[in-house]
Amino acid sequence: MGKGKFIVISGPSGVGKGTICKKLFKEINAWYSVSFTTRAPREGEIDGVNYFFVTKEEFLKRIDEGEFLEYNYYNDNYYGTSKKIVLEKMEQGINVFSEIDVNGARNIKKIFPDALLIYIAPPSMDELRKRLIGRGTDPIERINERLSIAEEEMKQVGFYDYVVVNDELEKATKEVKEIILKEI
């Protein structure tokens, strides 16, 4: 049995990557890697499904114990990918699907040079701002922080294998699906 492929989806907060991932996961033969995070759950998020929600102390302990394949500090919270679970799945020939940020994607590419990296970009920063405000989950200061991070991230997308602009959700989802099916 061959090794599974690591598929990374990245993009700024509010770009729609979570929605795209949910739609794709139903259609693509892959295991969805649930990340650990220290951020509080948003309304409707379930521990162990959307993220493993842990305290900062628990996260730092896991770092010390070498439990993460990659981890990052983003927007005042830690995020990380379990080393043990991912490696087990890939050894079984199962493709691993992960939604992580630019820094995490860089780390994954170092560990798995043949990983497939797809960046979901907004049609414009103005549209991204509208989407973030429309979510109604963050105060304006946090939205401005997210936009600043997005601008910096978008300067680094050159190492991704593909960049897909999410100007229309169904079109972007179809494009990402076609890329993944072609590459796995």
mmCIF file of C-alpha atoms in Angstrom:
data_model
loop_
_atom_site.group_PDB
_atom_site.id
_atom_site.type_symbol
_atom_site.label_atom_id
_atom_site.label_comp_id
_atom_site.label_asym_id
_atom_site.label_seq_id
_atom_site.Cartn_x
_atom_site.Cartn_y
_atom_site.Cartn_z
ATOM 1 C CA MET A 1 0.000 0.000 0.000
ATOM 2 C CA GLY A 2 1.351 3.442 -0.948
ATOM 3 C CA LYS A 3 1.613 6.377 1.357
ATOM 4 C CA GLY A 4 -1.190 8.871 1.559
ATOM 5 C CA LYS A 5 -0.788 12.417 0.293
ATOM 6 C CA PHE A 6 -0.946 15.465 2.551
ATOM 7 C CA ILE A 7 -3.394 18.057 1.158
ATOM 8 C CA VAL A 8 -3.233 21.545 2.681
ATOM 9 C CA ILE A 9 -5.878 24.224 2.236
ATOM 10 C CA SER A 10 -4.905 27.697 3.449
ATOM 11 C CA GLY A 11 -6.310 31.171 3.176
ATOM 12 C CA PRO A 12 -7.134 34.199 5.263
ATOM 13 C CA SER A 13 -9.812 34.157 7.905
ATOM 14 C CA GLY A 14 -13.194 34.794 6.285
ATOM 15 C CA VAL A 15 -12.215 33.716 2.767
ATOM 16 C CA GLY A 16 -14.519 30.679 2.857
ATOM 17 C CA LYS A 17 -11.916 27.923 3.158
ATOM 18 C CA GLY A 18 -13.851 26.209 5.962
ATOM 19 C CA THR A 19 -16.996 26.102 3.838
ATOM 20 C CA ILE A 20 -15.042 24.815 0.843
ATOM 21 C CA CYS A 21 -13.365 22.163 2.998
ATOM 22 C CA LYS A 22 -16.715 20.972 4.390
ATOM 23 C CA LYS A 23 -18.153 20.612 0.895
ATOM 24 C CA LEU A 24 -15.053 18.850 -0.434
ATOM 25 C CA PHE A 25 -14.633 16.495 2.454
ATOM 26 C CA LYS A 26 -17.911 14.799 1.552
ATOM 27 C CA GLU A 27 -16.669 14.216 -1.999
ATOM 28 C CA ILE A 28 -12.969 13.401 -1.651
ATOM 29 C CA ASN A 29 -11.483 10.242 -0.234
ATOM 30 C CA ALA A 30 -9.370 11.710 2.558
ATOM 31 C CA TRP A 31 -9.167 11.918 6.320
ATOM 32 C CA TYR A 32 -9.715 15.399 7.736
ATOM 33 C CA SER A 33 -6.992 16.349 10.197
ATOM 34 C CA VAL A 34 -8.551 18.097 13.174
ATOM 35 C CA SER A 35 -6.127 20.668 14.590
ATOM 36 C CA PHE A 36 -5.548 21.526 18.218
ATOM 37 C CA THR A 37 -6.135 25.154 19.219
ATOM 38 C CA THR A 38 -6.139 27.384 22.260
ATOM 39 C CA ARG A 39 -8.836 29.681 20.885
ATOM 40 C CA ALA A 40 -12.354 29.549 22.248
ATOM 41 C CA PRO A 41 -14.940 27.642 20.208
ATOM 42 C CA ARG A 42 -17.210 29.698 17.982
ATOM 43 C CA GLU A 43 -20.936 29.132 18.114
ATOM 44 C CA GLY A 44 -21.755 25.692 16.710
ATOM 45 C CA GLU A 45 -18.191 24.365 16.815
ATOM 46 C CA ILE A 46 -17.722 20.966 18.446
ATOM 47 C CA ASP A 47 -14.619 19.795 20.309
ATOM 48 C CA GLY A 48 -12.981 16.957 18.399
ATOM 49 C CA VAL A 49 -14.873 17.780 15.199
ATOM 50 C CA ASN A 50 -13.896 21.336 14.292
ATOM 51 C CA TYR A 51 -10.845 21.535 16.564
ATOM 52 C CA PHE A 52 -9.501 19.974 19.706
ATOM 53 C CA PHE A 53 -9.952 22.926 22.077
ATOM 54 C CA VAL A 54 -7.263 22.937 24.773
ATOM 55 C CA THR A 55 -5.821 25.412 27.241
ATOM 56 C CA LYS A 56 -2.609 27.269 26.507
ATOM 57 C CA GLU A 57 -0.898 25.242 29.245
ATOM 58 C CA GLU A 58 -2.032 21.941 27.684
ATOM 59 C CA PHE A 59 -0.893 23.088 24.243
ATOM 60 C CA LEU A 60 2.546 24.134 25.506
ATOM 61 C CA LYS A 61 2.905 20.779 27.275
ATOM 62 C CA ARG A 62 2.136 19.004 23.983
ATOM 63 C CA ILE A 63 4.796 21.130 22.247
ATOM 64 C CA ASP A 64 7.348 20.123 24.889
ATOM 65 C CA GLU A 65 6.419 16.468 24.399
ATOM 66 C CA GLY A 66 6.904 16.715 20.620
ATOM 67 C CA GLU A 67 3.304 15.861 19.800
ATOM 68 C CA PHE A 68 2.879 18.276 16.878
ATOM 69 C CA LEU A 69 3.876 17.807 13.278
ATOM 70 C CA GLU A 70 3.624 21.573 12.975
ATOM 71 C CA TYR A 71 2.271 24.322 15.175
ATOM 72 C CA ASN A 72 1.949 28.059 15.013
ATOM 73 C CA TYR A 73 0.945 31.079 17.054
ATOM 74 C CA TYR A 74 -1.639 33.039 15.081
ATOM 75 C CA ASN A 75 -3.773 35.984 16.170
ATOM 76 C CA ASP A 76 -3.173 35.395 19.916
ATOM 77 C CA ASN A 77 -3.807 31.631 19.780
ATOM 78 C CA TYR A 78 -1.876 28.437 19.140
ATOM 79 C CA TYR A 79 -2.802 25.941 16.423
ATOM 80 C CA GLY A 80 -1.160 22.574 15.798
ATOM 81 C CA THR A 81 -1.390 19.316 13.852
ATOM 82 C CA SER A 82 -1.022 15.970 15.641
ATOM 83 C CA LYS A 83 2.077 14.123 14.480
ATOM 84 C CA LYS A 84 1.015 10.639 15.594
ATOM 85 C CA ILE A 85 -2.433 10.591 13.996
ATOM 86 C CA VAL A 86 -1.323 12.081 10.664
ATOM 87 C CA LEU A 87 1.653 9.740 10.250
ATOM 88 C CA GLU A 88 -0.503 6.702 11.079
ATOM 89 C CA LYS A 89 -3.100 7.671 8.458
ATOM 90 C CA MET A 90 -0.508 8.326 5.770
ATOM 91 C CA GLU A 91 1.288 5.030 6.479
ATOM 92 C CA GLN A 92 -2.074 3.317 5.909
ATOM 93 C CA GLY A 93 -2.247 4.939 2.455
ATOM 94 C CA ILE A 94 -4.919 7.415 3.522
ATOM 95 C CA ASN A 95 -4.805 10.953 2.128
ATOM 96 C CA VAL A 96 -4.775 13.603 4.859
ATOM 97 C CA PHE A 97 -6.739 16.809 4.340
ATOM 98 C CA SER A 98 -5.795 19.782 6.531
ATOM 99 C CA GLU A 99 -6.856 23.408 6.827
ATOM 100 C CA ILE A 100 -3.841 25.338 8.174
ATOM 101 C CA ASP A 101 -2.224 28.752 7.837
ATOM 102 C CA VAL A 102 0.712 29.832 5.662
ATOM 103 C CA ASN A 103 3.363 29.099 8.291
ATOM 104 C CA GLY A 104 1.926 25.646 8.962
ATOM 105 C CA ALA A 105 1.824 24.969 5.221
ATOM 106 C CA ARG A 106 5.512 25.878 4.927
ATOM 107 C CA ASN A 107 6.338 23.463 7.751
ATOM 108 C CA ILE A 108 4.290 20.678 6.163
ATOM 109 C CA LYS A 109 6.049 21.210 2.811
ATOM 110 C CA LYS A 110 9.415 20.777 4.561
ATOM 111 C CA ILE A 111 8.298 17.473 6.104
ATOM 112 C CA PHE A 112 6.310 16.251 3.080
ATOM 113 C CA PRO A 113 7.859 17.784 -0.073
ATOM 114 C CA ASP A 114 5.157 16.174 -2.223
ATOM 115 C CA ALA A 115 2.319 17.699 -0.162
ATOM 116 C CA LEU A 116 -0.347 19.453 -2.228
ATOM 117 C CA LEU A 117 -0.725 23.089 -1.138
ATOM 118 C CA ILE A 118 -3.769 25.107 -2.237
ATOM 119 C CA TYR A 119 -4.310 28.715 -1.188
ATOM 120 C CA ILE A 120 -7.834 30.156 -1.217
ATOM 121 C CA ALA A 121 -7.660 33.893 -1.936
ATOM 122 C CA PRO A 122 -10.375 36.530 -1.661
ATOM 123 C CA PRO A 123 -11.403 38.425 -4.797
ATOM 124 C CA SER A 124 -10.279 41.631 -3.015
ATOM 125 C CA MET A 125 -9.398 42.890 0.444
ATOM 126 C CA ASP A 126 -12.619 44.953 0.456
ATOM 127 C CA GLU A 127 -14.649 41.797 -0.124
ATOM 128 C CA LEU A 128 -12.735 40.000 2.618
ATOM 129 C CA ARG A 129 -13.511 42.868 5.012
ATOM 130 C CA LYS A 130 -17.228 42.601 4.136
ATOM 131 C CA ARG A 131 -17.190 38.854 4.769
ATOM 132 C CA LEU A 132 -15.449 39.226 8.134
ATOM 133 C CA ILE A 133 -17.878 41.930 9.235
ATOM 134 C CA GLY A 134 -20.794 39.847 7.946
ATOM 135 C CA ARG A 135 -19.773 36.864 10.096
ATOM 136 C CA GLY A 136 -20.444 38.956 13.161
ATOM 137 C CA THR A 137 -17.970 36.967 15.291
ATOM 138 C CA ASP A 138 -15.270 39.575 15.899
ATOM 139 C CA PRO A 139 -15.002 43.210 17.025
ATOM 140 C CA ILE A 140 -13.634 45.669 14.443
ATOM 141 C CA GLU A 141 -10.166 45.648 16.079
ATOM 142 C CA ARG A 142 -9.899 41.870 15.556
ATOM 143 C CA ILE A 143 -11.186 42.205 11.983
ATOM 144 C CA ASN A 144 -8.475 44.775 11.272
ATOM 145 C CA GLU A 145 -5.860 42.407 12.746
ATOM 146 C CA ARG A 146 -7.149 39.580 10.542
ATOM 147 C CA LEU A 147 -6.990 41.822 7.457
ATOM 148 C CA SER A 148 -3.431 42.850 8.286
ATOM 149 C CA ILE A 149 -2.439 39.180 8.654
ATOM 150 C CA ALA A 150 -4.202 38.364 5.368
ATOM 151 C CA GLU A 151 -2.229 41.046 3.515
ATOM 152 C CA GLU A 152 1.041 39.595 4.823
ATOM 153 C CA GLU A 153 -0.011 36.029 4.006
ATOM 154 C CA MET A 154 -0.967 36.927 0.464
ATOM 155 C CA LYS A 155 2.568 38.178 -0.157
ATOM 156 C CA GLN A 156 3.795 34.632 0.540
ATOM 157 C CA VAL A 157 1.535 32.510 -1.670
ATOM 158 C CA GLY A 158 4.272 31.859 -4.233
ATOM 159 C CA PHE A 159 5.254 28.560 -2.581
ATOM 160 C CA TYR A 160 1.735 27.128 -2.963
ATOM 161 C CA ASP A 161 1.079 24.720 -5.798
ATOM 162 C CA TYR A 162 -2.218 26.432 -6.650
ATOM 163 C CA VAL A 163 -4.062 29.647 -5.793
ATOM 164 C CA VAL A 164 -7.850 29.654 -6.171
ATOM 165 C CA VAL A 165 -9.823 32.899 -5.919
ATOM 166 C CA ASN A 166 -13.090 32.437 -4.038
ATOM 167 C CA ASP A 167 -15.220 34.995 -5.852
ATOM 168 C CA GLU A 168 -18.074 32.509 -6.175
ATOM 169 C CA LEU A 169 -18.271 29.638 -3.671
ATOM 170 C CA GLU A 170 -19.522 26.863 -5.995
ATOM 171 C CA LYS A 171 -16.997 27.743 -8.705
ATOM 172 C CA ALA A 172 -14.088 27.871 -6.232
ATOM 173 C CA THR A 173 -15.147 24.580 -4.619
ATOM 174 C CA LYS A 174 -15.322 22.887 -8.030
ATOM 175 C CA GLU A 175 -11.883 24.228 -8.959
ATOM 176 C CA VAL A 176 -10.295 23.007 -5.710
ATOM 177 C CA LYS A 177 -11.949 19.589 -6.133
ATOM 178 C CA GLU A 178 -10.621 19.265 -9.693
ATOM 179 C CA ILE A 179 -7.099 20.174 -8.530
ATOM 180 C CA ILE A 180 -7.164 17.603 -5.728
ATOM 181 C CA LEU A 181 -8.562 14.813 -7.911
ATOM 182 C CA LYS A 182 -5.897 15.535 -10.543
ATOM 183 C CA GLU A 183 -3.082 15.476 -7.989
ATOM 184 C CA ILE A 184 -3.906 12.497 -5.734
#
